[in-house]
Coordinates of C-alpha atoms and ligand atoms in Angstrom, one line a residue:
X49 CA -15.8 -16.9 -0.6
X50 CA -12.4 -15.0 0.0
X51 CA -12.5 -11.7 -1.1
X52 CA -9.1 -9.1 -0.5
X53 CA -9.3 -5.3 -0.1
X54 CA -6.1 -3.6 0.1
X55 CA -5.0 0.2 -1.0
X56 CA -1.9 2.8 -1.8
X57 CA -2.2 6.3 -1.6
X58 CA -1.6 8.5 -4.8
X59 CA 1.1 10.7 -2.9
X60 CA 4.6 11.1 -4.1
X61 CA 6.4 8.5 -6.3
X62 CA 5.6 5.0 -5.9
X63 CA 9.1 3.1 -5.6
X64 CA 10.6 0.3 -5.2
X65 CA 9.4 -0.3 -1.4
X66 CA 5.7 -0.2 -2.3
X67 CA 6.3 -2.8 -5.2
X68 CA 8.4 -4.8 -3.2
X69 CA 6.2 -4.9 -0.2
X70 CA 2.8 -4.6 -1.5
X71 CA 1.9 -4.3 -5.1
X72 CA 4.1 -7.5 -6.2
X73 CA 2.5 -9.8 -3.9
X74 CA -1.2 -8.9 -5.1
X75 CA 0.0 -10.2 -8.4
X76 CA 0.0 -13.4 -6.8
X77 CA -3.0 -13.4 -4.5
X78 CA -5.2 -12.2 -7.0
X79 CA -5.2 -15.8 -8.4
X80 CA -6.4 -16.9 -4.8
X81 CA -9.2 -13.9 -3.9
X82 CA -11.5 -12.3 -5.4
X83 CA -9.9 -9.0 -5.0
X84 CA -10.6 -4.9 -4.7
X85 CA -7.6 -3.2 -5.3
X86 CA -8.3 0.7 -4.5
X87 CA -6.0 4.0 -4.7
X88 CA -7.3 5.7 -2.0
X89 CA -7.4 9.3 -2.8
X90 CA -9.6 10.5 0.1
X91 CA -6.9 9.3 2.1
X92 CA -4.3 10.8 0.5
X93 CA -6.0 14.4 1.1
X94 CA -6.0 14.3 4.9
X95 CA -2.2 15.9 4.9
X96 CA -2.2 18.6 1.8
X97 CA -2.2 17.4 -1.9
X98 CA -2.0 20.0 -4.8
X99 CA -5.2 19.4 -6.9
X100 CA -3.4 18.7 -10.0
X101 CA -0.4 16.6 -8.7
X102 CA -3.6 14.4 -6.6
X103 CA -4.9 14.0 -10.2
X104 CA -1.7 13.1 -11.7
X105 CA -0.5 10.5 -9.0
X106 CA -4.0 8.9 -8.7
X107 CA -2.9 8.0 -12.2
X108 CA 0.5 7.0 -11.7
X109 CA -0.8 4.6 -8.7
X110 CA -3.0 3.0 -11.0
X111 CA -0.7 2.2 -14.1
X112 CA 1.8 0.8 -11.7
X113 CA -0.8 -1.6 -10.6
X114 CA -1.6 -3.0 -14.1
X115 CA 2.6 -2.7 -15.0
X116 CA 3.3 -4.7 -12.4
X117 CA 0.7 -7.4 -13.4
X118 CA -2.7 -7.0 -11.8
X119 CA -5.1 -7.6 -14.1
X120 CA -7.9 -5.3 -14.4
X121 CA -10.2 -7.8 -15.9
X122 CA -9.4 -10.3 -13.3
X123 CA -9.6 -7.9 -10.2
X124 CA -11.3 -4.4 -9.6
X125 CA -9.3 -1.8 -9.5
X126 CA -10.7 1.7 -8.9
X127 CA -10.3 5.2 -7.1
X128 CA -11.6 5.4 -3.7
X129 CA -13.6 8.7 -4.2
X130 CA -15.7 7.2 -7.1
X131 CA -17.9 5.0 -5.0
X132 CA -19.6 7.6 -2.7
X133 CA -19.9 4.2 0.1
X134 CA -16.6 4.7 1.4
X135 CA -17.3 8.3 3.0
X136 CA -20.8 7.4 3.6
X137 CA -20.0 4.0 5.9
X138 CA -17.1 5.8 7.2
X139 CA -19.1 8.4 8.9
X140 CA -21.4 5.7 10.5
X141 CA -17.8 3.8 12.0
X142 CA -16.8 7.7 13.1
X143 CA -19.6 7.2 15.5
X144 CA -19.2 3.6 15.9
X145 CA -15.7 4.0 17.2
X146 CA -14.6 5.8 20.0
X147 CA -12.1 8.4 21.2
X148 CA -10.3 6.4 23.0
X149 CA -9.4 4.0 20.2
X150 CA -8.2 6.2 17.8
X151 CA -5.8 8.0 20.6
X152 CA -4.2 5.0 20.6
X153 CA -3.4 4.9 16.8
X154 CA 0.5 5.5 16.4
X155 CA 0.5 6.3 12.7
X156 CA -1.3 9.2 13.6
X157 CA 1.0 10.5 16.7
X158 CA 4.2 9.9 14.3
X159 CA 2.3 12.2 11.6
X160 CA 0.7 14.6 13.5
X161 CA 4.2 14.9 15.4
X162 CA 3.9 17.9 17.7
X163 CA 1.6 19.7 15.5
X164 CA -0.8 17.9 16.9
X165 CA -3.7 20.7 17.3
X166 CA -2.9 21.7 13.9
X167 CA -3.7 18.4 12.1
X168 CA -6.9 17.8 9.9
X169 CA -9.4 16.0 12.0
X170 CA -9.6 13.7 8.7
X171 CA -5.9 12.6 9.6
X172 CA -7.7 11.3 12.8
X173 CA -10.9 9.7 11.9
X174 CA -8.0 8.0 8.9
X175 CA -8.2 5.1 10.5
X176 CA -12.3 5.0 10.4
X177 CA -12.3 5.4 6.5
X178 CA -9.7 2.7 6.1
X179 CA -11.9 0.7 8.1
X180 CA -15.1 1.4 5.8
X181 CA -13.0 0.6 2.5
X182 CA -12.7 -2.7 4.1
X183 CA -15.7 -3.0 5.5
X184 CA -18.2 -1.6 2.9
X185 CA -17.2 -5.0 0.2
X186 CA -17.0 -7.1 3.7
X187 CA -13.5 -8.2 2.7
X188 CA -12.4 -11.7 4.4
X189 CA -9.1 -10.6 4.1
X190 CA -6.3 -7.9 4.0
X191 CA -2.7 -8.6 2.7
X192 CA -0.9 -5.5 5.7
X193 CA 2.5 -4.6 6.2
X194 CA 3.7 -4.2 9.9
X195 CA 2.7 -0.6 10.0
X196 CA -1.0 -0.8 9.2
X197 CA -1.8 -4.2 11.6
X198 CA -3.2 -2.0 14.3
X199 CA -5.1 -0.4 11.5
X200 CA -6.6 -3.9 10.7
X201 CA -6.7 -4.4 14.2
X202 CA -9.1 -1.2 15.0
X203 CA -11.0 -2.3 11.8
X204 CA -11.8 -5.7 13.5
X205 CA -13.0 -3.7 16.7
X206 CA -15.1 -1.8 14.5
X207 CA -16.8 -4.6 13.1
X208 CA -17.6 -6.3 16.8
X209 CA -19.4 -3.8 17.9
X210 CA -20.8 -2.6 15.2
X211 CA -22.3 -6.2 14.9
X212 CA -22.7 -6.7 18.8
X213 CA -24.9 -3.0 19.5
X214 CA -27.1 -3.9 16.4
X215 CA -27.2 -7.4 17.4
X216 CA -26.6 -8.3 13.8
X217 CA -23.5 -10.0 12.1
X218 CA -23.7 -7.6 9.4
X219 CA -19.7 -7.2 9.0
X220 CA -17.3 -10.3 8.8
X221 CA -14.2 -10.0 11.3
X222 CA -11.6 -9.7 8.9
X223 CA -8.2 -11.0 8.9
X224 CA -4.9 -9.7 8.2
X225 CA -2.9 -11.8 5.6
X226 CA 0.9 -11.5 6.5
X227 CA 3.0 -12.2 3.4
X228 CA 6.0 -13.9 3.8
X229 CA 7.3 -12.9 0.6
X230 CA 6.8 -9.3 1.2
X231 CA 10.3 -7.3 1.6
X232 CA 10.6 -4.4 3.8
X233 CA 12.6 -2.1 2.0
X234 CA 14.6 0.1 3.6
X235 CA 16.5 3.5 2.4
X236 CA 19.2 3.2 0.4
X237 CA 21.2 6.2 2.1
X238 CA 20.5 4.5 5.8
X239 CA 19.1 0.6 6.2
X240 CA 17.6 1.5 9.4
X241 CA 15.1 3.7 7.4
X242 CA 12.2 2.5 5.7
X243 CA 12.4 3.3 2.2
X244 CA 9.9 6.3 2.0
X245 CA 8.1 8.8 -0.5
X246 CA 8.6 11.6 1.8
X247 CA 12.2 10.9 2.7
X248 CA 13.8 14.4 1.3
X249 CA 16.7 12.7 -0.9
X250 CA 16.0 11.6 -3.9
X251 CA 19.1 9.0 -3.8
X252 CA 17.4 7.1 -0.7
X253 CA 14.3 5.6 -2.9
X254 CA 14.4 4.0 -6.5
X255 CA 11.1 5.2 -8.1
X256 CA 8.4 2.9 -10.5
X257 CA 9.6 5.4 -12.8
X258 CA 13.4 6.1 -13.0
X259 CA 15.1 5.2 -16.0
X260 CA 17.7 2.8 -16.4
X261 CA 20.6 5.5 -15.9
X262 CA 19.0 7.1 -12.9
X263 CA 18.5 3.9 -11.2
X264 CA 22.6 2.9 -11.8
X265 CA 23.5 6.3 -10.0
X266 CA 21.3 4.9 -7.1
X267 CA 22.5 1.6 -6.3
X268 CA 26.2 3.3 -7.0
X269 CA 26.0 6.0 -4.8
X270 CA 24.4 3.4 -2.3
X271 CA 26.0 3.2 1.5
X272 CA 27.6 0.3 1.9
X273 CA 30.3 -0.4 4.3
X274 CA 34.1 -1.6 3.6
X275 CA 33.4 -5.3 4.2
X276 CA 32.9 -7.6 1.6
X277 CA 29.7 -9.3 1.2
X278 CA 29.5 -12.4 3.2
X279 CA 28.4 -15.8 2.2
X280 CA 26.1 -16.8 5.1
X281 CA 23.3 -14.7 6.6
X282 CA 24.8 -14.3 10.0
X283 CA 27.6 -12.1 8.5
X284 CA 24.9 -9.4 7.8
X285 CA 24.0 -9.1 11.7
X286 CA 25.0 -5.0 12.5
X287 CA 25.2 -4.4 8.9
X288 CA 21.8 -2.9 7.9
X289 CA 23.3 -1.5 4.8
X290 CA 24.7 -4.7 3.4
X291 CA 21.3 -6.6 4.1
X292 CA 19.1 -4.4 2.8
X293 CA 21.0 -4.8 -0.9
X294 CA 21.0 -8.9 -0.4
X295 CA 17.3 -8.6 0.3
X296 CA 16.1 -6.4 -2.6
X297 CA 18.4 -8.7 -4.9
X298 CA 16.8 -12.0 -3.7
X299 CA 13.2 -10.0 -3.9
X300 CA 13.9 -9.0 -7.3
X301 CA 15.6 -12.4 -8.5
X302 CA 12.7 -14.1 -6.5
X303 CA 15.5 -16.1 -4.9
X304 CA 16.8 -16.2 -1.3
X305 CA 19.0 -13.9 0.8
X306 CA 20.7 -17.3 1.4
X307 CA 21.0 -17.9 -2.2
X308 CA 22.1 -14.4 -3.0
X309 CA 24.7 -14.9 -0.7
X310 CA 25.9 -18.5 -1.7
X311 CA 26.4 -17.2 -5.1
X312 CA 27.8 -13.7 -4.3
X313 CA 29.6 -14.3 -1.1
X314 CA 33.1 -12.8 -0.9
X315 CA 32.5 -10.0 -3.7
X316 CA 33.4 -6.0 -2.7
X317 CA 30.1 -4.0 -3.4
X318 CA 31.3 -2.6 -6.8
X319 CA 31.1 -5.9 -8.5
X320 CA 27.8 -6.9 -6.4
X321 CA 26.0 -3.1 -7.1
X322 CA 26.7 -4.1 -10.9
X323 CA 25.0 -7.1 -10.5
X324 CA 21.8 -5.6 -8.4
X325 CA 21.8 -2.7 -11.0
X326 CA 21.6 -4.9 -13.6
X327 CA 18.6 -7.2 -12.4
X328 CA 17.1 -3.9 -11.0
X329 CA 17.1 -2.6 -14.8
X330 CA 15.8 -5.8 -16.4
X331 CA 12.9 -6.5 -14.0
X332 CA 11.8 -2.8 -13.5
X333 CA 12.7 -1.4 -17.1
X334 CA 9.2 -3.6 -18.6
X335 CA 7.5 -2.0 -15.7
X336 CA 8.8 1.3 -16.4
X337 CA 7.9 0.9 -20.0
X338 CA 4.7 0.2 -19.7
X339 CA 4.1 2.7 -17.0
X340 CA 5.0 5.4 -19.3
X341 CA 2.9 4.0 -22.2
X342 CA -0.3 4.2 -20.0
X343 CA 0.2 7.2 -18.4
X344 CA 0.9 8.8 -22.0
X345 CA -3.3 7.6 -22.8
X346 CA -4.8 8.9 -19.5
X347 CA -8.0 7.9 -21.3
X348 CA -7.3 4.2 -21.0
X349 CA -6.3 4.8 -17.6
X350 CA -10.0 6.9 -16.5
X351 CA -11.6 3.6 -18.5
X352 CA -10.3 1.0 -16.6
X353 CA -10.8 3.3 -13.1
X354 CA -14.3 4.1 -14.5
X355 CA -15.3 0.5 -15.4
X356 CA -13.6 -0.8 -11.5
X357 CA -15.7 1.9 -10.3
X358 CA -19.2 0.5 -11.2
X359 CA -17.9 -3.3 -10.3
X360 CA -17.1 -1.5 -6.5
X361 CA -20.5 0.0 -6.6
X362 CA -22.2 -3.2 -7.6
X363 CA -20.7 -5.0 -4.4
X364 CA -20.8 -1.7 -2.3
X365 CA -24.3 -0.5 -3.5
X366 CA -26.3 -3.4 -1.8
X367 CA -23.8 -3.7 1.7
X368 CA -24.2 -0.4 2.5
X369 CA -28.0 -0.3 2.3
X370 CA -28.1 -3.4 4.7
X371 CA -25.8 -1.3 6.8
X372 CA -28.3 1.9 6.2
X373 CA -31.6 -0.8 7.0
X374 CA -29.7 -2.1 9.8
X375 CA -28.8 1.6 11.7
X376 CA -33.0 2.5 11.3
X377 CA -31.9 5.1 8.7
X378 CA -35.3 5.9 7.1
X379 CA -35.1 4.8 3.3
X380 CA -36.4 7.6 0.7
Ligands
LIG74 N1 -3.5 3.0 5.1 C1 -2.9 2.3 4.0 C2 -1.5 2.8 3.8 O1 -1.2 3.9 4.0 C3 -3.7 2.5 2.7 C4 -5.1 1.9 2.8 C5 -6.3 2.7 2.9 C6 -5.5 0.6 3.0 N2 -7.3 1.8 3.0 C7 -6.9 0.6 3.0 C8 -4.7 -0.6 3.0 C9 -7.6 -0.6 3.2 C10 -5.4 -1.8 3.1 C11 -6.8 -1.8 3.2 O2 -0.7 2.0 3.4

């Protein structure tokens, strides 16, 4: 059996570089998997969340995933924090793993930056957690973008040795599942930025949830440079700008960048922004729509999480007491 755990964090506004390089492709792989599809709250609070905005954009996270087409009946889709397993496995993997592992972990240099004294010791055992959420349904698989392979990567460590100083294969050694049709989506105000939640401008990121006029402004006031567009793919070689617009078109077309540039080739980026603002509009507007419709009935939102919730536990319940049994911990 294949079985896929993967996970977003309710922080900030979900855009365009999350749908495009995640949630989209889960659309498709949850045909292939059985597959766990978490917003991962307890992450999201090891840098500072406001209690109410936590609230509002652990709702947000979820509606996007059942706008953009994961079906709730089909998959599980939950909140990390309403299956207690996740914090309870991922204290056993805090002393499963070691220092020295998790002093490697770049995503936590790059966020601590220099304050590094000063950041929450959950932002350091992060990488433990994740590898619990994982771990605790003993997912086969995990669809990662570059920046959380050395996540996976620590998450496979975990399991060997978890396995090799219990002399038990308790936990499968789980592999990452690189999509080829994921897009890395980079800022709209500079292409050799990753488009980002925190980034401070508003203009760098089209949200899940900017209306049609808002998202127009955007791709207008996009940097470009004076060039046309070319037709072949070498032309957008030093031009970051120019090839991240031809690969969020052939993303959102589900074409190529070759394709994209066969048929636009040659056109100045007014005439090619009109075209990406138009496609932009028609496949995100249905997405925006529904987005908005759910998130006006929280209540059908807390059901789904709720009902996701006990299928988790269900799977969860019975792995973490092998993992309990298998550690000596006495049972009550
Ligand atoms: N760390 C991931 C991110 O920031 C989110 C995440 C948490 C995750 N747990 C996970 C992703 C488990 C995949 C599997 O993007």
């Amino acid at each position: 059996m294949k079985r896929i755990f993967s996970g977003v964090q309710p922080t900030g506004n979900l855009h365009l570089g999350n749908y495009l390089g995640a949630i989209r492709n889960w659309v498709q792989l949850q045909k292939d998997y059985e597959s766990i599809f978490c917003v991962v709250d307890m992450h999201a609070i090891t840098v500072w969340q406001d209690p109410a905005e936590l609230t509002r954009t652990t709702r947000e996270v979820t509606a996007a995933y059942i706008a953009a087409g994961i079906d709730p009946e089909a998959c599980i889709i939950f909140h990390q924090s309403a299956v207690p397993g996740h914090a309870q496995l991922a204290w056993v993997f805090n002393c499963v793993a070691r220092m020295g592992w998790l002093n490697r972990m770049t995503q936590f240099k790059e966020k601590a930056g220099k304050h590094k004294e000063n950041a929450s010791v959950g932002l350091f055992a992060y990488p433990d957690l994740m590898a619990a959420d994982i771990l605790l349904y003993k997912a086969t698989h995990v669809p990662v973008g570059e920046d959380q392979k050395q996540h996976l990567e620590l998450t496979r460590d975990i399991a060997q040795k978890f396995n090799n100083d219990f002399g038990r294969e308790v936990f499968p050694i789980t592999e990452p599942l690189i999509l080829g049709t994921a897009t890395r989506v980079m800022s709209l105000r500079d292409g050799s930025k990753k488009m980002s939640k925190s980034e401070t401008s508003d203009f760098s990121r089209i949200n899940l949830r900017d209306d049609a006029d808002l998202i127009a402004q955007k791709i207008r006031k996009a940097k470009t440079d004076p060039e046309p567009l070319p037709s072949e793919i070498a032309g957008l070689e030093n031009r970051p700008e120019a090839a991240n617009l031809v690969g969020i078109f052939a993303a959102l077309s589900d074409s190529t960048r070759e394709a994209v540039l066969a048929e636009h080739g040659g056109q100045p980026f007014s005439a090619f922004k009109q075209s990406l603002t138009d496609l932009s509009v028609e496949v995100l507007g249905p997405m925006n729509a529904e987005m908005n419709r759910l998130l006006a009935n929280p209540d059908e939102i807390d059901a789904i999480l709720k009902r996701g919730a006990e299928r988790a536990q269900a799977i969860a319940g019975p792995i973490l007491d092998e993992v309990y049994e298998t550690v000596g911990f006495l049972r009550p």
